[in-house]
JSON list of C-alpha atoms in Angstrom, two decimals:
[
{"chain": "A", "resi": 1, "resn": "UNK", "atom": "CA", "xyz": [112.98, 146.02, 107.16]},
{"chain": "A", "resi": 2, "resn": "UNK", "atom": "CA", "xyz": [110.29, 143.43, 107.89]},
{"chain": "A", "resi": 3, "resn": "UNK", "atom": "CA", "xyz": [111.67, 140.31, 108.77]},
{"chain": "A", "resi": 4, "resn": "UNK", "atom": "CA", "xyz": [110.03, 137.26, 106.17]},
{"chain": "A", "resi": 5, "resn": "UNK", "atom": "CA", "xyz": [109.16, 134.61, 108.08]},
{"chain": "A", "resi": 6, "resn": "UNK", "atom": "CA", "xyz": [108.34, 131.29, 105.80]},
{"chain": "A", "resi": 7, "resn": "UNK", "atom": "CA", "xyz": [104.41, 130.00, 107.59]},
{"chain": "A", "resi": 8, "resn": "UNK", "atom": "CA", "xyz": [103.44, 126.95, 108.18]},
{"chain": "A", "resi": 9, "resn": "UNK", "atom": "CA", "xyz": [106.59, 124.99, 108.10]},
{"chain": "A", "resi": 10, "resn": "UNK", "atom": "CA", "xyz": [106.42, 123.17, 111.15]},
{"chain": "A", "resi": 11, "resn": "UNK", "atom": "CA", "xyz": [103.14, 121.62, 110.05]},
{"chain": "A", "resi": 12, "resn": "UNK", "atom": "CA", "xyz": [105.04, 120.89, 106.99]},
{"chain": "A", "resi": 13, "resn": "UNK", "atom": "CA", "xyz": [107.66, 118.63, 108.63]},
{"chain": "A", "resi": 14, "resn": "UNK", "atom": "CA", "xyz": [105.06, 117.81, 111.18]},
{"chain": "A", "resi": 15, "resn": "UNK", "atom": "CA", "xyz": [103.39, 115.76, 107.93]},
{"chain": "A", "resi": 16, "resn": "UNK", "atom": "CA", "xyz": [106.42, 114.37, 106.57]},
{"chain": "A", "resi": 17, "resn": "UNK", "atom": "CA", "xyz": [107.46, 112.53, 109.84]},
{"chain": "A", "resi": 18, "resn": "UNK", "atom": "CA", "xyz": [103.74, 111.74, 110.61]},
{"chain": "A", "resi": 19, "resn": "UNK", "atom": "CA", "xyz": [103.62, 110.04, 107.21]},
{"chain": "A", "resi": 20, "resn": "UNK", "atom": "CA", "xyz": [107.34, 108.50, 107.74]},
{"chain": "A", "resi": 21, "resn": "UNK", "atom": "CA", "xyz": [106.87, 105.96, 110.62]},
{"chain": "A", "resi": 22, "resn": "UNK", "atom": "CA", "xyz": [106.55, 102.37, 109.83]},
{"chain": "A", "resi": 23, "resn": "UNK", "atom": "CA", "xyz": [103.52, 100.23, 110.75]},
{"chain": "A", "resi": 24, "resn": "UNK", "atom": "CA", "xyz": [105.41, 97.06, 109.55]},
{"chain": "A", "resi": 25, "resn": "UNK", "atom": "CA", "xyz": [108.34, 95.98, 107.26]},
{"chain": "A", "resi": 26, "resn": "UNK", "atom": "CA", "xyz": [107.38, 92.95, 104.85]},
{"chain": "A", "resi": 27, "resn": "UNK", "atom": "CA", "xyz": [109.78, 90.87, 102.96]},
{"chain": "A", "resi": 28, "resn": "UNK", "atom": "CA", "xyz": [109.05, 89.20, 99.55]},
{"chain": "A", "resi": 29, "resn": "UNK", "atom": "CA", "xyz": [111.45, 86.98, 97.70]},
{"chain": "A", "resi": 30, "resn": "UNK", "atom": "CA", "xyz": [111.11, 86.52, 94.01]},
{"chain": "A", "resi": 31, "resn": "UNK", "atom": "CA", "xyz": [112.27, 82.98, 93.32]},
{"chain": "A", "resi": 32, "resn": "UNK", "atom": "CA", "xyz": [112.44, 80.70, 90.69]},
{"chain": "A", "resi": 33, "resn": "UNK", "atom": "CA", "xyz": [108.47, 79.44, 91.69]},
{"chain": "A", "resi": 34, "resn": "UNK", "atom": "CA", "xyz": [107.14, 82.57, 92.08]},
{"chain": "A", "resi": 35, "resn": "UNK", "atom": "CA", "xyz": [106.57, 85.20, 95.13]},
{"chain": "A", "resi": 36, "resn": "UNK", "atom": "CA", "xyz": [107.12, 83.84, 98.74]},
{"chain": "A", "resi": 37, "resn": "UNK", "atom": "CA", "xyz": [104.58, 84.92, 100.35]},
{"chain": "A", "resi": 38, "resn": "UNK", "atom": "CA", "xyz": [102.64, 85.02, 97.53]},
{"chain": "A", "resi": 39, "resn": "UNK", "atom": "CA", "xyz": [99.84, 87.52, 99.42]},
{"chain": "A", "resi": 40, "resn": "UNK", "atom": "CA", "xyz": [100.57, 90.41, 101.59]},
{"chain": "A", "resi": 41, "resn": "UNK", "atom": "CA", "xyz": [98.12, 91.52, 103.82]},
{"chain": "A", "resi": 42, "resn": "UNK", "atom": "CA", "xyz": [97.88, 95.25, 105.69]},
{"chain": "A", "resi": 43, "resn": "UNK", "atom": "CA", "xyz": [95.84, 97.37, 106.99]},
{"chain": "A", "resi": 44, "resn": "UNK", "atom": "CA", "xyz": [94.07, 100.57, 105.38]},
{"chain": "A", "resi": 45, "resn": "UNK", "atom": "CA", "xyz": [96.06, 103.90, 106.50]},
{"chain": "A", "resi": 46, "resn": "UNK", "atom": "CA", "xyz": [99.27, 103.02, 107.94]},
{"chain": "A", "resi": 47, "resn": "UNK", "atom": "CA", "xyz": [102.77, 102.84, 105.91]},
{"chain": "A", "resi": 48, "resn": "UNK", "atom": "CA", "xyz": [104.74, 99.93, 105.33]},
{"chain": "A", "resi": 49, "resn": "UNK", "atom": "CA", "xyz": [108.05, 99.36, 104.46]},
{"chain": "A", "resi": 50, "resn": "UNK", "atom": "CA", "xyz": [107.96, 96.75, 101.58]},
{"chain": "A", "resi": 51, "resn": "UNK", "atom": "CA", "xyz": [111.49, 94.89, 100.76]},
{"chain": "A", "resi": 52, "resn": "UNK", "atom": "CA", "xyz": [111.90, 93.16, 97.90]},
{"chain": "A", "resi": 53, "resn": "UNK", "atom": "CA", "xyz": [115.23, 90.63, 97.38]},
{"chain": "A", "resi": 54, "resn": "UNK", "atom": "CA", "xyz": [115.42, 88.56, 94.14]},
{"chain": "A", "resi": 55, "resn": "UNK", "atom": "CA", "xyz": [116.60, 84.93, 94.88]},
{"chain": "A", "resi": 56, "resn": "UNK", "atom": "CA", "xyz": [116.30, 83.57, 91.34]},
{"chain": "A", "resi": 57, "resn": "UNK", "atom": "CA", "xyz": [119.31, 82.48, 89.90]},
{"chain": "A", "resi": 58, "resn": "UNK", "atom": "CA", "xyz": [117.97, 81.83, 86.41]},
{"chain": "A", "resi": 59, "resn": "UNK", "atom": "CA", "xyz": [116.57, 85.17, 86.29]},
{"chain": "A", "resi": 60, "resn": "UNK", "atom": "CA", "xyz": [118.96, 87.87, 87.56]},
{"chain": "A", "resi": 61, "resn": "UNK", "atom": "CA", "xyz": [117.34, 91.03, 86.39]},
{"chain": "A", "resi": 62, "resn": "UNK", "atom": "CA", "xyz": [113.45, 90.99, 87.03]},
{"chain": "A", "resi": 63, "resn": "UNK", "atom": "CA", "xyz": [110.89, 93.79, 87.58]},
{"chain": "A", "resi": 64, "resn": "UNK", "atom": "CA", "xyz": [108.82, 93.78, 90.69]},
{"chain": "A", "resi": 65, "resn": "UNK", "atom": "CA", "xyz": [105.74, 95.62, 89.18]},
{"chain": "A", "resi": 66, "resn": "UNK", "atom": "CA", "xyz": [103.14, 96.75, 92.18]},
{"chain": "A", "resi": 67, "resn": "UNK", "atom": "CA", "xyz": [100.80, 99.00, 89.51]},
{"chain": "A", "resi": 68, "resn": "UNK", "atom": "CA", "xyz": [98.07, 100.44, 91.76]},
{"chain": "A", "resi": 69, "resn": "UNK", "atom": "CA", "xyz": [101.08, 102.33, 94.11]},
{"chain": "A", "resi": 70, "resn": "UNK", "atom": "CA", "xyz": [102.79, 103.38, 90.82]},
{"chain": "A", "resi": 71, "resn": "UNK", "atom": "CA", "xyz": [105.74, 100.95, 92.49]},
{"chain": "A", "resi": 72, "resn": "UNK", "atom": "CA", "xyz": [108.10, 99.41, 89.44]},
{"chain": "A", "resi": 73, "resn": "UNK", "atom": "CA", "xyz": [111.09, 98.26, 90.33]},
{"chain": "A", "resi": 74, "resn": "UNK", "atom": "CA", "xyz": [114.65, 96.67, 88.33]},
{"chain": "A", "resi": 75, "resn": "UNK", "atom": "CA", "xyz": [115.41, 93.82, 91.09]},
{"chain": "A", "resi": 76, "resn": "UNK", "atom": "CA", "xyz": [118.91, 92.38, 90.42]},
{"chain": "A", "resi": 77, "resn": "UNK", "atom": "CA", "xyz": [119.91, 88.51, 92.01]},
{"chain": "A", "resi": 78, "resn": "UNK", "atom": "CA", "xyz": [120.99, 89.14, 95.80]},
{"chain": "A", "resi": 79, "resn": "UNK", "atom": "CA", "xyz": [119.88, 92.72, 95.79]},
{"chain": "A", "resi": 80, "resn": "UNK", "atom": "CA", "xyz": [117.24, 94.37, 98.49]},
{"chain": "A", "resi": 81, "resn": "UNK", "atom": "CA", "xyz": [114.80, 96.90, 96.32]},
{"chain": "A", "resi": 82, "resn": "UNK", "atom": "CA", "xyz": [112.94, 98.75, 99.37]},
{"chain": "A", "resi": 83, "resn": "UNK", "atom": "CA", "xyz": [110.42, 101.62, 99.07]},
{"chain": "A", "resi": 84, "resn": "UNK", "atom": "CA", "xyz": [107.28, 102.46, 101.27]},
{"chain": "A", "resi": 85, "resn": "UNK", "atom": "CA", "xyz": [103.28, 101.99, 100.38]},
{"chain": "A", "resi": 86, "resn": "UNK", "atom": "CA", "xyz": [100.53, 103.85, 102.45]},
{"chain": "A", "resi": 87, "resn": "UNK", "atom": "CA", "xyz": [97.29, 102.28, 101.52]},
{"chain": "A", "resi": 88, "resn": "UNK", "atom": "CA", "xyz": [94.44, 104.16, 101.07]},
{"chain": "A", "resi": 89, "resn": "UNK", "atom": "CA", "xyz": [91.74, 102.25, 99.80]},
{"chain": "A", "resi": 90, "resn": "UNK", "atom": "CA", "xyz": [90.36, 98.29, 100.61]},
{"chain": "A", "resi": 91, "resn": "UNK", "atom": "CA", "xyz": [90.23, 96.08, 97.83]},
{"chain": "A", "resi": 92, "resn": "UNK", "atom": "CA", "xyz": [93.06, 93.19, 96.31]},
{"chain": "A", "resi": 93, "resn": "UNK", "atom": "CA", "xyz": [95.80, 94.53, 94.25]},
{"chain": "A", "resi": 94, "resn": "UNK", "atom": "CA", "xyz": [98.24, 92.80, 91.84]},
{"chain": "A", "resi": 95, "resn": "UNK", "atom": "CA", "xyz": [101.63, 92.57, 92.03]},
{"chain": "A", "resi": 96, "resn": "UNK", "atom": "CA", "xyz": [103.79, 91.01, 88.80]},
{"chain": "A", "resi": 97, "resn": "UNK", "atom": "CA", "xyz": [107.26, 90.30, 87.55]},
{"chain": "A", "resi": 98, "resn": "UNK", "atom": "CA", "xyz": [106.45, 90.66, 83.83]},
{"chain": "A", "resi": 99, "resn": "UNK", "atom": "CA", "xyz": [109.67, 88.87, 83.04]},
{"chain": "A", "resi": 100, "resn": "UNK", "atom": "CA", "xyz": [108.82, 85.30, 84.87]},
{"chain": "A", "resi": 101, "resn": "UNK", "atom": "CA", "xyz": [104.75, 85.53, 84.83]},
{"chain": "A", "resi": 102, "resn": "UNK", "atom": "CA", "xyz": [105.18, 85.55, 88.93]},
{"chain": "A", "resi": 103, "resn": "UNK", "atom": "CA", "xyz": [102.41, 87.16, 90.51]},
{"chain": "A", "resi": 104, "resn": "UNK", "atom": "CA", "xyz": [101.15, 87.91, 93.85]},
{"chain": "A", "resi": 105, "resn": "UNK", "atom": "CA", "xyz": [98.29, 89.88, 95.80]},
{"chain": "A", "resi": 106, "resn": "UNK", "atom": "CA", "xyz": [98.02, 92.84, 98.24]},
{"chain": "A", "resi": 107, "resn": "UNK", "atom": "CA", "xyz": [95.25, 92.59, 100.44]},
{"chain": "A", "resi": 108, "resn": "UNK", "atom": "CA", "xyz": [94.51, 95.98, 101.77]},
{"chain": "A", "resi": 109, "resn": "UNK", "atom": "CA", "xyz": [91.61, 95.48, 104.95]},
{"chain": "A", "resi": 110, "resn": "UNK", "atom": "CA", "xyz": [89.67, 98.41, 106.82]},
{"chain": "A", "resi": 111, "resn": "UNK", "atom": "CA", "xyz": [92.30, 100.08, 109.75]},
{"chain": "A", "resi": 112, "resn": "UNK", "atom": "CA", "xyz": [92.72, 98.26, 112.97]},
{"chain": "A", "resi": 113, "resn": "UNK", "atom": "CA", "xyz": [90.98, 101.20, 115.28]},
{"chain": "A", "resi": 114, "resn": "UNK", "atom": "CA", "xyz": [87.06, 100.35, 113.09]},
{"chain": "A", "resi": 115, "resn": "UNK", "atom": "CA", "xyz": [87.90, 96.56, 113.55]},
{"chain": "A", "resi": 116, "resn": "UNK", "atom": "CA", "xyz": [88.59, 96.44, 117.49]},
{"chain": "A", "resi": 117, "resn": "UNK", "atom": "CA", "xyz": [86.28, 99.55, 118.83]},
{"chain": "A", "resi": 118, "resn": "UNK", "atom": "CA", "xyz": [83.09, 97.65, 116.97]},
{"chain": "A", "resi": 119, "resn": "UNK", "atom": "CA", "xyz": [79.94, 98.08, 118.85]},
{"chain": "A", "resi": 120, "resn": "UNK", "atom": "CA", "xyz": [77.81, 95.28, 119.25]},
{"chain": "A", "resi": 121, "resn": "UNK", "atom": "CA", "xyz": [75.33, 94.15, 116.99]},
{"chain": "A", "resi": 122, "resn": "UNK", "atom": "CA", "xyz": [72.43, 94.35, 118.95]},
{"chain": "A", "resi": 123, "resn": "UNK", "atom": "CA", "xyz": [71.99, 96.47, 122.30]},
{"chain": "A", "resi": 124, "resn": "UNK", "atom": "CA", "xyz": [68.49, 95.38, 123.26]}
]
């Protein structure tokens, strides 16, 4: 009997971990005057760990809504919501709490490797 062998699984897990390790965790409070900070900024191609705590005792039960990641999120007073964004493309993205009208910006910039390896301008 042949033995099955499953392929490629290594390369499988290989991606999972490559994909699981943290560039940077970020904090974001929800509180009665809006997002603290009110804009994140990262980098293009690394992961971050994004935590979100609700601190706004009028408003107990808000949604952290982060639409371009497909990130929507219940946040309940004192609680830590936490899930992970990768992005993928430049540009400023919008992050809401429907509930309060708070609002808040992602600022996703080129990867740090293009920024610091630059060549000069001019090599005459």
């Amino acid at each position: 009997a042949a033995v099955m062998t499953e392929p490629q699984k290594s390369g499988f897990f290989e991606s999972l971990f490559e994909n699981s390790q943290i560039a940077q965790e970020i904090v974001v409070l929800n509180t009665e005057k809006g997002f603290v900070p009110s804009t994140i900024r990262v980098k293009k191609g690394l992961s971050y760990q994004v935590h979100v705590v609700n601190v706004n005792e009028k408003e107990k039960n808000v949604s952290f809504v982060l639409d371009s990641f497909s990130e929507h999120h219940a946040t309940f007073y004192g609680k830590i919501k936490s899930f992970v964004i990768r992005p993928q493309k430049e540009g400023v993205y919008k992050f809401v709490s429907p509930e309060t009208s708070a609002q808040g910006k992602l600022v996703v910039f080129p990867g740090g490797a293009a920024v610091e390896n630059r060549a000069p301008a001019s090599e005459e």
